[in-house]
Amino acid sequence: MKEFEKNIRKVVPYVPGEQPKIRNIIKLNTNENPYPPSNLVKKAIENFDSDTLKYYPDPTMEKIVAKLADYHKVSKDMVFVGVGSDDVLAMAFMTFFNSQKPLLFPDITYSFYDVWAELFKIYYKRIPLDEEFKIKKEDYYIENGGIIFPNPNAPTGVFESLDTIRNILDNNKDVVVIIDEAYVDFAKESALSLIDEYDNLLVVRTFSKSRSLAGLRLGYAIGNPLLIKYLNDVKYSFNSYTLNALSMEMAAASIDDEEYFKETIKKVINTRENAKKTLSELGFEFADSQSNFIFAKHKSFSASIIFEKLKKNNIFVRYFNKERIDNYLRISIGTDEEMDKFFECLKKIINELD
Amino acid sequence: MKEFEKNIRKVVPYVPGEQPKIRNIIKLNTNENPYPPSNLVKKAIENFDSDTLKYYPDPTMEKIVAKLADYHKVSKDMVFVGVGSDDVLAMAFMTFFNSQKPLLFPDITYSFYDVWAELFKIYYKRIPLDEEFKIKKEDYYIENGGIIFPNPNAPTGVFESLDTIRNILDNNKDVVVIIDEAYVDFAKESALSLIDEYDNLLVVRTFSKSRSLAGLRLGYAIGNPLLIKYLNDVKYSFNSYTLNALSMEMAAASIDDEEYFKETIKKVINTRENAKKTLSELGFEFADSQSNFIFAKHKSFSASIIFEKLKKNNIFVRYFNKERIDNYLRISIGTDEEMDKFFECLKKIINELD
């Protein structure tokens, strides 16, 4: 090791799902939306004056902050915007979780949480989910330096009721509690309705899933103005201008097309419910998903084998070689056509294994 | 203070230059390029298929990494890309400066350095520049945990020779040395020529100044593959997908138009050299600038008064109310037409004060 390496922060990074460059694949591995973004996004690009790129973008991101505030019926000082919800969450970890007591999150959850904790040297504790991948709320009554979990959870798709969230908040008023709602538009209800009641609650959202804009990189957080102020202080101490000028226009255009947004979500949910039936018929078991993916294991056959066989047929799903979930596949919901092809291939694989 | 505020990281953020929303102003305050980006950037936007935004962008940013590697004649594993050079520098601070010994940088320099040091709790020491705002290289022979300075320096515009940089590198082989070359395209030569020789040297660049793409948010670092690997580990532990798909296309297009790039730089340099003459005639003093701005003080009149009077005339320059430089104005170079209007107004102000 060279001498200058001694002062280097050494971390094991998060590994995102594959983004294969070959064509003619069916991509059900990174929970993207199978439908394109709103036509208004296309128009926003067409109408954009590229000459204005010579200027720095508005550091306050006023246009998109105001749109989001209006959309969610909160004040502008309750909205924080970042480069995808990963950026928002990274900033939130850095801002809020600086306790000597452990940060708590489920043992089966978004696999970036422990990566951020390691990066920022945050002490953390994984709290096991029950056998049905549900949160046991009493486990979160212990002393802690903060709490975070996704709802619906990833990669399980399991949704926790607002009663559970309220109970956890009631028992944790002295720490910041983050509900990571990347997939909530595919579920029943959002914790945003609790924002006014709990000043230590931060709800994080993204344009990557329900808005078909994973390629745009836009995420946001909503919380009381005090939390948002601290978050902005850290953000402005990191990078003044994170969101580019054109991205703000595209994001604003997406919000303007509520009809298309709702229609797309409806289609994904319909396909998901049909997929649940077919998966059951094929011998898969899964907790009920309220997201745009299904986390399933087969009664008889190994997930890793099915994963590899699907991949050979140019169908990509996600497989995590991790404790408790190493026999599961996470299958993102595609279009009906994509799902038909997926199930056709899956049936063939199951028959061959049988 | 609420209980949950106790675990919050409290910082004083960097304050970027104003981005006034009113029109008909002359904006010489944030070192933007007065010329629009290349026409190829406009075409890249026109040719972009917005439907592809439903997918995550390529996390390896292969297209733009390969372009930059080719452009600078280095291998791809020597290039790191981020959301503006501020993002690159923030990641570099987090990655490389984790020593108990002080990070060294000039007392007059980019005012984000101490903000990042505070954010990441890095111990640092400001090393005074000499009376002519030049680096005294011997001051950097002391024990330290890393070194960073811009070249040309901001906000002074002063350029240090490669001999000075080489000397500092020769005396600091056990720490990472970062040369922040945001403005180097307006100067004589780059430290990139030293990259193969010093494996602890990182050179940071941006598309915001010479490429007229401040609104795009793209910066990059070049260094030996070991440094870039560590930097990527931290980046992938923070946010997998920082650069959006369209930004990559725009950036690649900018690199493809070398002729326009060179022509734009030539125009800015010509205007800068003319501006130096006029400033001298008006009684201003300044160290020789090799960037796209001039850092000047008037022999008789206070910078803050001139700053306010210019602002009242809708002309924005930058004023720093800081020790040693509180009588200076930083004037970004605009078009010839903008500079004519600026000088017309400045003459009037000086005459009134006289």
XYZ file of C-alpha atoms in Angstrom:
708
model
C 0.000 0.000 0.000
C 1.322 3.415 -0.930
C 1.750 5.941 1.859
C -0.931 8.279 0.464
C -3.479 5.459 0.556
C -3.461 5.542 4.355
C -5.696 8.625 4.505
C -8.189 7.261 2.023
C -11.757 6.402 2.995
C -12.146 2.772 2.002
C -15.671 1.546 1.365
C -17.493 -1.301 -0.336
C -19.918 0.400 -2.699
C -23.534 -0.419 -3.474
C -23.901 -2.467 -6.653
C -26.807 -1.309 -8.817
C -28.763 -3.729 -11.013
C -27.299 -4.425 -14.430
C -27.995 -1.969 -17.238
C -27.283 -4.308 -20.176
C -26.391 -2.535 -23.387
C -27.633 -5.295 -25.706
C -31.028 -4.846 -27.313
C -34.015 -7.147 -27.467
C -33.881 -7.972 -23.824
C -36.708 -7.975 -21.315
C -35.539 -5.839 -18.439
C -37.351 -6.626 -15.186
C -34.374 -6.075 -12.891
C -34.240 -2.454 -11.678
C -37.901 -1.579 -11.001
C -38.086 0.912 -13.834
C -41.471 1.825 -15.250
C -42.163 -0.020 -18.521
C -44.025 2.979 -19.931
C -42.319 6.102 -21.278
C -42.632 9.443 -19.463
C -45.445 11.878 -20.264
C -45.509 13.554 -23.653
C -45.214 16.859 -21.823
C -41.662 15.818 -20.889
C -40.849 15.445 -24.576
C -42.326 18.901 -25.201
C -40.313 20.406 -22.349
C -37.153 19.140 -24.036
C -38.268 20.525 -27.402
C -39.033 23.918 -25.896
C -35.800 24.181 -23.936
C -33.436 26.942 -25.027
C -30.013 25.291 -24.920
C -28.295 28.699 -24.946
C -29.392 29.194 -21.342
C -27.096 26.325 -20.343
C -24.268 28.841 -20.168
C -25.781 30.017 -16.873
C -25.742 28.111 -13.611
C -29.165 26.690 -12.830
C -31.261 28.227 -10.071
C -29.603 26.828 -6.911
C -32.876 27.021 -4.968
C -34.612 24.921 -7.658
C -37.589 27.213 -7.085
C -39.620 26.025 -10.069
C -39.669 22.358 -9.125
C -39.814 23.000 -5.378
C -42.902 25.190 -5.878
C -44.530 22.597 -8.165
C -43.978 19.816 -5.631
C -45.174 21.963 -2.734
C -48.323 22.785 -4.651
C -48.857 19.165 -5.706
C -48.534 17.840 -2.160
C -50.278 20.815 -0.563
C -47.363 21.731 1.699
C -45.359 24.927 1.967
C -42.233 25.392 -0.158
C -39.946 25.294 2.865
C -41.085 21.707 3.457
C -39.611 20.411 0.182
C -36.019 19.313 -0.511
C -34.944 18.229 -4.002
C -31.966 16.080 -5.052
C -30.377 14.039 -7.839
C -32.609 10.994 -7.402
C -33.865 9.757 -4.053
C -30.442 8.158 -3.491
C -28.914 11.624 -3.395
C -31.679 12.796 -1.041
C -31.156 9.779 1.228
C -27.353 10.148 1.221
C -27.739 13.789 2.264
C -30.301 12.804 4.904
C -27.995 10.138 6.388
C -25.197 12.709 6.540
C -27.472 15.335 8.090
C -29.616 13.455 10.587
C -27.833 10.328 11.734
C -24.914 11.504 13.850
C -25.732 9.773 17.109
C -23.658 7.368 19.181
C -26.780 5.221 19.416
C -27.573 2.874 16.527
C -29.527 3.795 13.448
C -32.256 1.160 13.015
C -33.500 -0.416 9.800
C -34.922 -3.820 8.792
C -32.585 -6.737 8.071
C -34.218 -7.153 4.687
C -34.409 -3.738 3.070
C -32.941 -1.406 0.495
C -29.334 -2.506 0.310
C -27.998 1.033 0.120
C -28.779 1.774 3.788
C -25.817 -0.084 5.250
C -23.582 1.304 2.482
C -24.447 4.886 3.481
C -24.019 4.015 7.146
C -20.539 2.629 6.422
C -19.624 5.617 4.239
C -20.535 8.133 6.949
C -19.355 5.890 9.797
C -22.811 5.680 11.339
C -23.355 2.956 13.919
C -26.360 0.873 12.873
C -28.414 -2.161 13.825
C -30.470 -4.368 11.532
C -33.861 -5.305 13.001
C -35.181 -8.645 11.690
C -38.515 -8.646 9.881
C -40.932 -11.400 10.875
C -41.433 -14.563 8.827
C -43.852 -12.758 6.527
C -41.405 -9.892 5.993
C -43.469 -7.573 8.189
C -42.038 -5.042 10.654
C -42.437 -5.930 14.342
C -43.080 -2.454 15.659
C -42.070 -3.241 19.248
C -38.520 -3.879 18.022
C -38.246 -0.179 17.263
C -38.905 0.889 20.865
C -35.244 0.438 21.819
C -32.834 3.345 22.237
C -31.649 4.506 18.838
C -30.141 7.374 16.849
C -32.703 7.305 14.064
C -34.950 4.999 12.033
C -35.343 4.404 8.322
C -37.306 1.945 6.222
C -38.938 1.910 2.808
C -42.714 1.648 2.539
C -43.538 -0.432 0.579
C -40.341 -2.195 1.556
C -37.732 -3.119 -1.049
C -37.040 -5.778 -2.176
C -40.073 -7.429 -0.552
C -42.842 -5.110 -1.795
C -44.560 -5.429 1.587
C -46.600 -2.418 2.723
C -46.882 -1.325 6.346
C -50.057 0.428 7.452
C -50.067 4.011 8.649
C -51.026 2.612 12.053
C -47.668 0.866 12.283
C -45.832 3.985 11.158
C -47.760 6.150 13.591
C -46.960 3.735 16.398
C -43.239 3.806 15.583
C -43.317 7.616 15.423
C -45.140 7.865 18.748
C -42.412 5.788 20.345
C -39.536 7.690 18.686
C -40.115 11.408 19.039
C -36.482 12.250 19.822
C -34.904 10.987 16.611
C -35.498 11.574 12.929
C -37.619 8.875 11.286
C -37.363 8.531 7.503
C -40.005 6.744 5.455
C -38.555 5.979 2.038
C -41.580 5.997 -0.265
C -39.935 5.214 -3.604
C -42.780 2.830 -4.473
C -45.704 4.359 -2.598
C -47.588 5.462 -5.717
C -48.254 1.769 -6.365
C -49.594 1.298 -2.814
C -52.594 2.320 -0.791
C -51.520 5.418 1.123
C -48.636 7.680 1.972
C -47.163 8.797 5.284
C -47.333 12.353 3.949
C -50.650 12.647 5.791
C -48.656 12.470 9.052
C -46.183 15.245 8.186
C -47.985 18.034 10.042
C -48.351 15.893 13.114
C -44.727 14.693 13.510
C -41.926 17.240 13.162
C -39.313 14.456 13.159
C -40.766 12.647 10.132
C -39.122 12.873 6.723
C -40.833 11.290 3.709
C -38.664 10.608 0.655
C -39.985 10.207 -2.892
C -38.636 9.696 -6.404
C -39.500 10.376 -10.042
C -37.730 7.141 -11.055
C -40.568 4.658 -10.628
C -44.141 5.936 -10.943
C -43.122 8.885 -13.161
C -41.040 6.804 -15.610
C -38.084 9.140 -15.142
C -35.268 6.995 -13.744
C -32.994 8.535 -16.377
C -33.763 12.071 -15.189
C -32.412 11.683 -11.630
C -34.849 13.487 -9.413
C -35.897 12.671 -5.901
C -37.292 14.759 -3.073
C -38.050 14.817 0.615
C -40.927 16.379 2.472
C -40.724 17.242 6.145
C -41.159 20.101 8.544
C -39.239 23.302 7.673
C -36.668 22.728 10.422
C -35.598 19.364 8.978
C -35.560 20.762 5.446
C -33.436 23.713 6.558
C -30.780 21.416 8.072
C -30.872 19.235 4.976
C -30.377 22.236 2.723
C -27.466 23.460 4.843
C -25.701 20.149 4.240
C -26.665 20.113 0.562
C -25.351 23.647 0.058
C -22.177 22.600 1.860
C -21.719 19.778 -0.627
C -22.748 21.122 -4.038
C -24.643 24.357 -4.717
C -26.082 23.336 -8.050
C -27.075 19.691 -8.199
C -30.003 19.716 -10.577
C -29.500 20.901 -14.108
C -31.724 23.461 -15.774
C -33.303 21.071 -18.266
C -34.046 18.426 -15.620
C -36.094 20.968 -13.710
C -38.190 21.667 -16.801
C -38.713 17.958 -17.474
C -39.698 17.252 -13.887
C -42.157 20.138 -13.813
C -43.715 18.893 -17.061
C -44.203 15.439 -15.565
C -46.120 16.858 -12.629
C -48.339 18.800 -15.006
C -49.612 15.571 -16.591
C -51.586 14.080 -13.718
C -53.883 12.138 -16.016
C -51.054 10.227 -17.706
C -49.410 9.651 -14.315
C -52.541 8.020 -12.881
C -53.193 6.014 -16.028
C -49.656 4.584 -16.023
C -49.851 3.594 -12.374
C -53.198 1.905 -12.972
C -51.739 -0.142 -15.804
C -48.749 -1.244 -13.735
C -51.007 -2.242 -10.831
C -53.305 -4.238 -13.134
C -50.364 -6.084 -14.634
C -48.964 -6.720 -11.156
C -52.221 -8.250 -9.933
C -52.374 -10.517 -12.998
C -48.730 -11.466 -12.482
C -49.492 -12.509 -8.912
C -52.081 -14.994 -10.213
C -49.755 -16.461 -12.824
C -46.870 -16.735 -10.367
C -49.098 -18.633 -7.931
C -50.169 -20.987 -10.697
C -46.526 -21.659 -11.498
C -45.774 -22.630 -7.894
C -44.297 -19.367 -6.627
C -44.872 -17.974 -3.147
C -44.647 -14.307 -2.231
C -45.741 -11.771 0.323
C -48.389 -9.446 -1.065
C -46.653 -6.694 -3.029
C -47.903 -3.123 -3.195
C -45.053 -1.925 -5.379
C -44.047 -2.265 -9.033
C -42.277 -5.563 -8.439
C -42.947 -8.959 -6.878
C -40.511 -10.723 -4.581
C -41.114 -14.434 -5.043
C -39.627 -17.845 -4.359
C -40.510 -21.124 -5.990
C -41.810 -23.997 -3.878
C -39.378 -26.459 -5.426
C -36.675 -24.787 -7.462
C -33.728 -22.606 -6.608
C -33.972 -18.892 -7.366
C -30.374 -18.670 -8.536
C -30.922 -21.400 -11.125
C -34.106 -19.790 -12.449
C -32.305 -16.415 -12.485
C -29.464 -17.757 -14.609
C -31.783 -19.557 -16.994
C -33.878 -16.419 -17.497
C -30.710 -14.431 -18.158
C -29.653 -16.896 -20.855
C -32.979 -16.108 -22.513
C -32.221 -12.353 -22.319
C -34.709 -11.829 -19.502
C -33.214 -9.906 -16.578
C -34.725 -10.086 -13.091
C -32.900 -9.298 -9.823
C -31.338 -11.891 -7.542
C -29.737 -11.054 -4.166
C -27.288 -13.588 -2.795
C -27.997 -12.578 0.809
C -29.088 -14.240 4.028
C -32.837 -14.990 4.303
C -33.538 -13.887 0.723
C -31.136 -15.983 -1.337
C -33.967 -18.085 -2.694
C -36.028 -15.150 -3.951
C -36.319 -13.374 -7.275
C -37.342 -9.746 -7.505
C -39.370 -9.327 -10.658
C -40.127 -5.781 -11.820
C -43.511 -5.329 -13.490
C -43.162 -4.792 -17.249
C -45.801 -4.184 -19.893
C -48.399 -6.918 -20.393
C -46.532 -7.984 -23.513
C -43.215 -8.227 -21.672
C -44.832 -10.161 -18.841
C -46.388 -12.602 -21.327
C -42.954 -13.308 -22.786
C -41.466 -13.565 -19.317
C -44.083 -16.073 -18.170
C -43.767 -18.074 -21.376
C -40.061 -18.448 -20.718
C -40.569 -19.053 -16.991
C -43.064 -21.867 -17.698
C -40.567 -23.513 -19.997
C -37.846 -23.291 -17.339
C -40.124 -24.708 -14.612
C -41.186 -27.568 -16.900
C -37.573 -28.386 -17.711
C -36.660 -28.424 -14.025
C -39.685 -30.487 -13.078
C -33.659 23.015 20.601
C -35.685 19.881 19.995
C -34.198 16.610 21.154
C -33.884 15.212 17.634
C -31.796 18.215 16.601
C -28.938 16.990 18.799
C -27.853 14.377 16.245
C -27.949 16.773 13.337
C -24.823 17.807 11.455
C -24.792 21.579 11.687
C -22.852 23.432 9.045
C -22.575 26.887 7.527
C -23.081 26.368 3.811
C -21.250 27.901 0.874
C -23.133 30.839 -0.624
C -23.088 30.828 -4.417
C -23.174 34.059 -6.436
C -26.584 35.533 -7.096
C -28.636 34.182 -9.986
C -30.979 37.171 -10.414
C -34.233 36.358 -12.159
C -34.796 39.817 -13.583
C -33.947 40.395 -17.217
C -31.812 43.039 -18.888
C -29.012 42.678 -16.428
C -25.316 42.316 -17.115
C -24.192 39.271 -15.207
C -20.463 39.294 -14.472
C -20.683 37.653 -11.043
C -20.376 33.858 -11.348
C -17.658 33.353 -13.987
C -20.040 31.900 -16.515
C -19.097 31.962 -20.184
C -20.865 34.789 -22.026
C -21.196 32.671 -25.177
C -23.749 29.892 -25.612
C -22.651 26.243 -25.816
C -21.831 24.610 -29.155
C -24.591 24.066 -31.670
C -23.880 20.349 -31.389
C -25.280 20.528 -27.847
C -28.529 21.885 -29.252
C -28.573 19.032 -31.783
C -27.911 16.457 -29.059
C -31.018 17.705 -27.259
C -33.061 17.590 -30.466
C -31.927 14.042 -31.212
C -32.552 12.723 -27.701
C -35.281 10.116 -27.377
C -37.130 11.131 -24.229
C -38.745 7.683 -23.975
C -35.368 6.274 -22.876
C -35.664 8.351 -19.682
C -37.714 5.519 -18.218
C -34.419 3.619 -17.802
C -31.692 4.418 -15.317
C -28.712 6.030 -17.029
C -25.507 4.058 -17.487
C -23.966 4.169 -13.982
C -20.433 3.866 -15.416
C -21.067 6.918 -17.630
C -19.069 5.017 -20.245
C -19.866 7.338 -23.150
C -18.601 10.507 -21.541
C -15.746 8.784 -19.675
C -14.479 7.329 -22.972
C -14.793 10.699 -24.737
C -12.827 12.473 -22.012
C -10.178 9.752 -21.896
C -9.745 10.013 -25.645
C -9.690 13.821 -25.552
C -7.014 13.944 -22.861
C -5.133 10.903 -24.167
C -5.389 8.933 -20.931
C -6.934 5.545 -20.227
C -10.598 5.306 -19.227
C -9.738 4.152 -15.711
C -8.054 7.512 -15.148
C -11.276 9.508 -15.528
C -13.912 10.224 -12.870
C -17.097 12.151 -13.738
C -19.471 14.055 -11.448
C -22.306 16.594 -11.233
C -20.114 19.648 -11.750
C -16.582 19.987 -10.376
C -18.100 20.833 -6.978
C -19.508 17.309 -6.824
C -16.139 15.890 -7.911
C -14.313 17.971 -5.285
C -16.795 17.082 -2.517
C -16.290 13.383 -3.314
C -12.510 13.896 -3.435
C -12.472 15.620 -0.020
C -14.504 12.742 1.414
C -12.262 10.134 -0.212
C -8.729 11.459 0.166
C -8.546 13.803 3.130
C -8.976 11.617 6.207
C -5.730 12.368 8.001
C -5.130 13.720 11.502
C -2.658 16.129 9.908
C -4.007 19.325 8.373
C -5.221 19.677 4.833
C -3.431 22.680 3.316
C -4.836 25.320 1.001
C -4.208 29.042 0.378
C -5.814 31.663 2.622
C -7.299 33.322 -0.455
C -8.896 30.621 -2.565
C -12.112 28.987 -3.653
C -14.392 29.576 -0.695
C -15.897 26.093 -0.882
C -12.715 24.401 0.423
C -13.222 25.270 4.082
C -16.953 24.484 3.756
C -16.170 20.925 2.590
C -13.531 20.573 5.292
C -16.099 21.600 7.928
C -18.756 19.314 6.449
C -16.493 16.252 6.555
C -14.769 17.329 9.780
C -11.365 17.559 8.112
C -8.670 19.415 10.031
C -7.246 22.141 7.773
C -4.787 25.003 7.695
C -4.892 28.075 5.492
C -1.496 29.010 4.058
C -1.167 32.752 3.316
C -0.415 33.781 -0.247
C 2.286 36.437 -0.648
C 1.506 40.107 -1.248
C 1.029 39.457 -4.968
C -1.351 36.560 -4.296
C 1.286 34.003 -5.302
C 1.899 30.681 -3.552
C 5.084 30.456 -1.453
C 5.959 26.867 -2.242
C 8.164 26.378 0.843
C 5.078 26.844 3.023
C 3.793 23.541 1.661
C 6.789 21.529 2.906
C 5.245 21.136 6.384
C 3.605 17.918 7.547
C 0.109 17.673 6.126
C -2.771 15.358 5.231
C -3.244 16.638 1.704
C -3.026 19.759 -0.461
C -5.503 21.497 -2.727
C -5.477 24.745 -4.684
C -7.029 26.046 -7.872
C -4.794 26.931 -10.797
C -5.454 29.601 -11.922
C -6.483 30.506 -8.397
C -9.980 31.759 -7.647
C -10.903 34.501 -6.975
C -7.496 36.018 -7.827
C -7.029 34.611 -11.340
C -3.324 34.151 -10.596
C -1.610 31.272 -12.390
C 1.172 29.196 -10.840
C 3.793 27.673 -13.141
C 4.170 23.928 -13.544
C 7.580 24.353 -11.897
C 5.864 25.443 -8.686
C 3.391 22.570 -8.885
C 6.138 20.075 -9.605
C 8.111 21.377 -6.646
C 5.122 21.021 -4.319
C 4.479 17.502 -5.618
C 8.135 16.516 -5.157
C 7.909 17.582 -1.535
C 4.546 15.877 -0.897
C 4.640 12.369 -2.261
C 2.809 10.788 0.672
C -0.447 12.725 0.391
C -2.942 13.376 -2.361
C -2.451 16.723 -4.102
C -5.429 18.152 -5.991
C -5.045 20.855 -8.625
C -8.437 22.387 -9.258
C -8.278 23.510 -12.890
C -11.732 25.008 -13.334
C -10.236 27.937 -15.257
C -7.179 26.364 -16.859
C -8.511 26.548 -20.422
C -8.062 30.322 -20.177
C -4.441 29.886 -18.989
C -1.128 28.742 -20.407
C -0.816 25.104 -19.437
C -2.346 22.278 -17.435
C -0.915 20.004 -14.757
C -2.334 17.086 -16.733
C 1.119 16.741 -18.276
C 2.359 15.615 -14.831
C -0.266 12.918 -14.312
C 1.865 9.987 -15.450
C 4.733 11.118 -13.285
C 2.907 11.609 -9.961
C 0.499 8.901 -8.810
C -0.761 11.140 -5.985
C -1.860 13.977 -8.294
C -5.522 14.560 -9.092
C -6.498 17.209 -11.635
C -10.090 18.458 -11.549
C -11.883 20.103 -14.483
C -15.330 21.452 -15.330
C -17.640 22.049 -18.295
C -19.066 25.133 -16.551
C -16.574 27.773 -17.693
C -14.744 27.175 -20.962
C -17.477 24.932 -22.389
C -20.365 27.321 -21.585
C -22.230 24.547 -19.785
C -22.646 25.728 -16.192
C -26.315 24.743 -16.459
C -25.446 21.174 -17.432
C -23.542 20.267 -14.235
C -20.569 18.242 -15.359
C -17.114 18.094 -13.869
C -14.389 15.471 -13.930
C -11.124 14.410 -12.394
C -8.101 12.798 -13.978
C -5.592 10.839 -11.961
C -3.905 7.483 -11.773
C -6.268 4.457 -11.793
C -5.718 3.791 -8.083
C -7.007 7.245 -7.085
C -9.912 6.981 -9.520
C -10.858 3.562 -8.161
C -11.055 4.883 -4.577
C -13.022 7.892 -5.769
C -15.484 5.675 -7.617
C -15.912 3.458 -4.550
C -17.015 6.503 -2.561
C -19.174 7.798 -5.401
C -20.912 4.420 -5.766
C -21.422 4.401 -2.005
C -23.182 7.748 -2.246
C -25.309 7.660 -5.406
C -25.090 5.092 -8.213
C -26.551 7.276 -10.909
C -25.492 10.893 -10.634
C -25.449 12.027 -14.246
C -28.615 11.913 -16.259
C -28.843 10.329 -19.679
C -29.372 13.564 -21.600
C -26.513 15.357 -19.825
C -24.126 12.681 -21.047
C -25.243 13.274 -24.632
C -24.884 17.045 -24.302
C -21.425 16.763 -22.760
C -20.232 14.372 -25.456
C -21.517 16.768 -28.124
C -19.581 19.644 -26.581
C -16.333 17.686 -26.775
C -17.014 16.919 -30.429
C -16.941 20.619 -31.316
C -13.286 21.446 -30.694
C -13.287 24.306 -33.170
C -16.092 26.192 -31.401
C -14.485 25.469 -28.034
C -11.172 27.033 -29.083
C -12.843 29.979 -30.789
C -14.890 30.787 -27.672
C -11.859 30.649 -25.412
C -9.923 32.923 -27.774
C -12.716 35.490 -27.696
C -12.886 35.464 -23.886
C -9.111 35.869 -23.609
C -9.100 38.767 -26.074
C -11.835 40.533 -24.160
C -10.002 39.877 -20.885
C -6.792 41.437 -22.177
C -8.686 44.523 -23.374
C -10.484 44.713 -20.037
C -7.138 44.736 -18.229
C -6.116 47.856 -20.177
C -9.363 49.677 -19.480
C -9.305 48.757 -15.787
C -5.768 50.164 -15.489
C -6.852 53.367 -17.182
C -9.682 53.693 -14.688
C -7.283 53.417 -11.743
C -7.733 49.747 -10.868
C -4.926 47.463 -9.752
C -4.889 43.698 -10.168
C -2.612 40.695 -10.297
C -2.328 39.306 -13.797
C -5.323 37.046 -14.463
C -5.169 33.926 -16.594
C -8.808 33.025 -16.054
C -12.159 34.323 -17.297
C -12.372 36.978 -14.608
C -10.262 39.798 -13.191
C -9.825 40.412 -9.475
C -9.256 44.137 -9.082
C -9.207 46.923 -6.506
C -9.408 50.633 -7.119
C -6.559 52.907 -6.007
C -8.930 55.336 -4.320
C -12.436 53.964 -3.946
C -13.962 51.210 -1.887
C -14.919 47.982 -3.648
C -18.119 47.600 -1.664
C -19.344 51.030 -2.736
C -18.556 50.380 -6.406
C -20.220 46.937 -6.102
C -23.454 48.443 -4.758
C -23.523 51.206 -7.342
C -23.015 48.707 -10.184
C -25.814 46.574 -8.778
C -28.179 49.541 -8.775
C -27.441 49.802 -12.489
C -28.301 46.098 -12.953
C -24.664 45.113 -13.386
C -23.671 42.214 -11.137
C -20.044 41.526 -10.204
C -18.842 39.547 -7.166
C -17.734 41.062 -3.881
C -16.306 39.022 -0.969
C -16.473 40.623 2.432
C -13.432 38.691 3.673
C -10.061 39.456 5.219
C -7.351 40.618 2.770
C -9.784 40.771 -0.176
C -12.571 43.012 1.105
C -11.483 45.802 -1.183
C -11.549 43.736 -4.376
C -14.148 43.103 -7.056
C -14.184 39.899 -9.064
C -15.345 40.765 -12.555
C -16.259 37.890 -14.874
C -15.444 38.486 -18.539
C -18.582 39.047 -20.623
C -18.987 39.675 -24.327
C -17.335 42.792 -25.752
C -20.722 44.463 -25.813
C -21.415 43.628 -22.172
C -17.964 44.844 -21.161
C -18.502 48.124 -23.030
C -21.697 48.723 -21.066
C -19.982 47.688 -17.850
C -17.079 50.096 -18.400
C -19.416 52.886 -19.406
C -21.228 52.511 -16.097
C -17.993 52.040 -14.143
C -16.539 55.260 -15.588
C -19.634 57.141 -14.533
C -19.379 55.722 -10.992
C -15.685 56.593 -10.708
C -16.324 60.116 -11.960
C -19.109 60.594 -9.454
C -16.894 59.376 -6.609
C -13.977 61.519 -7.713
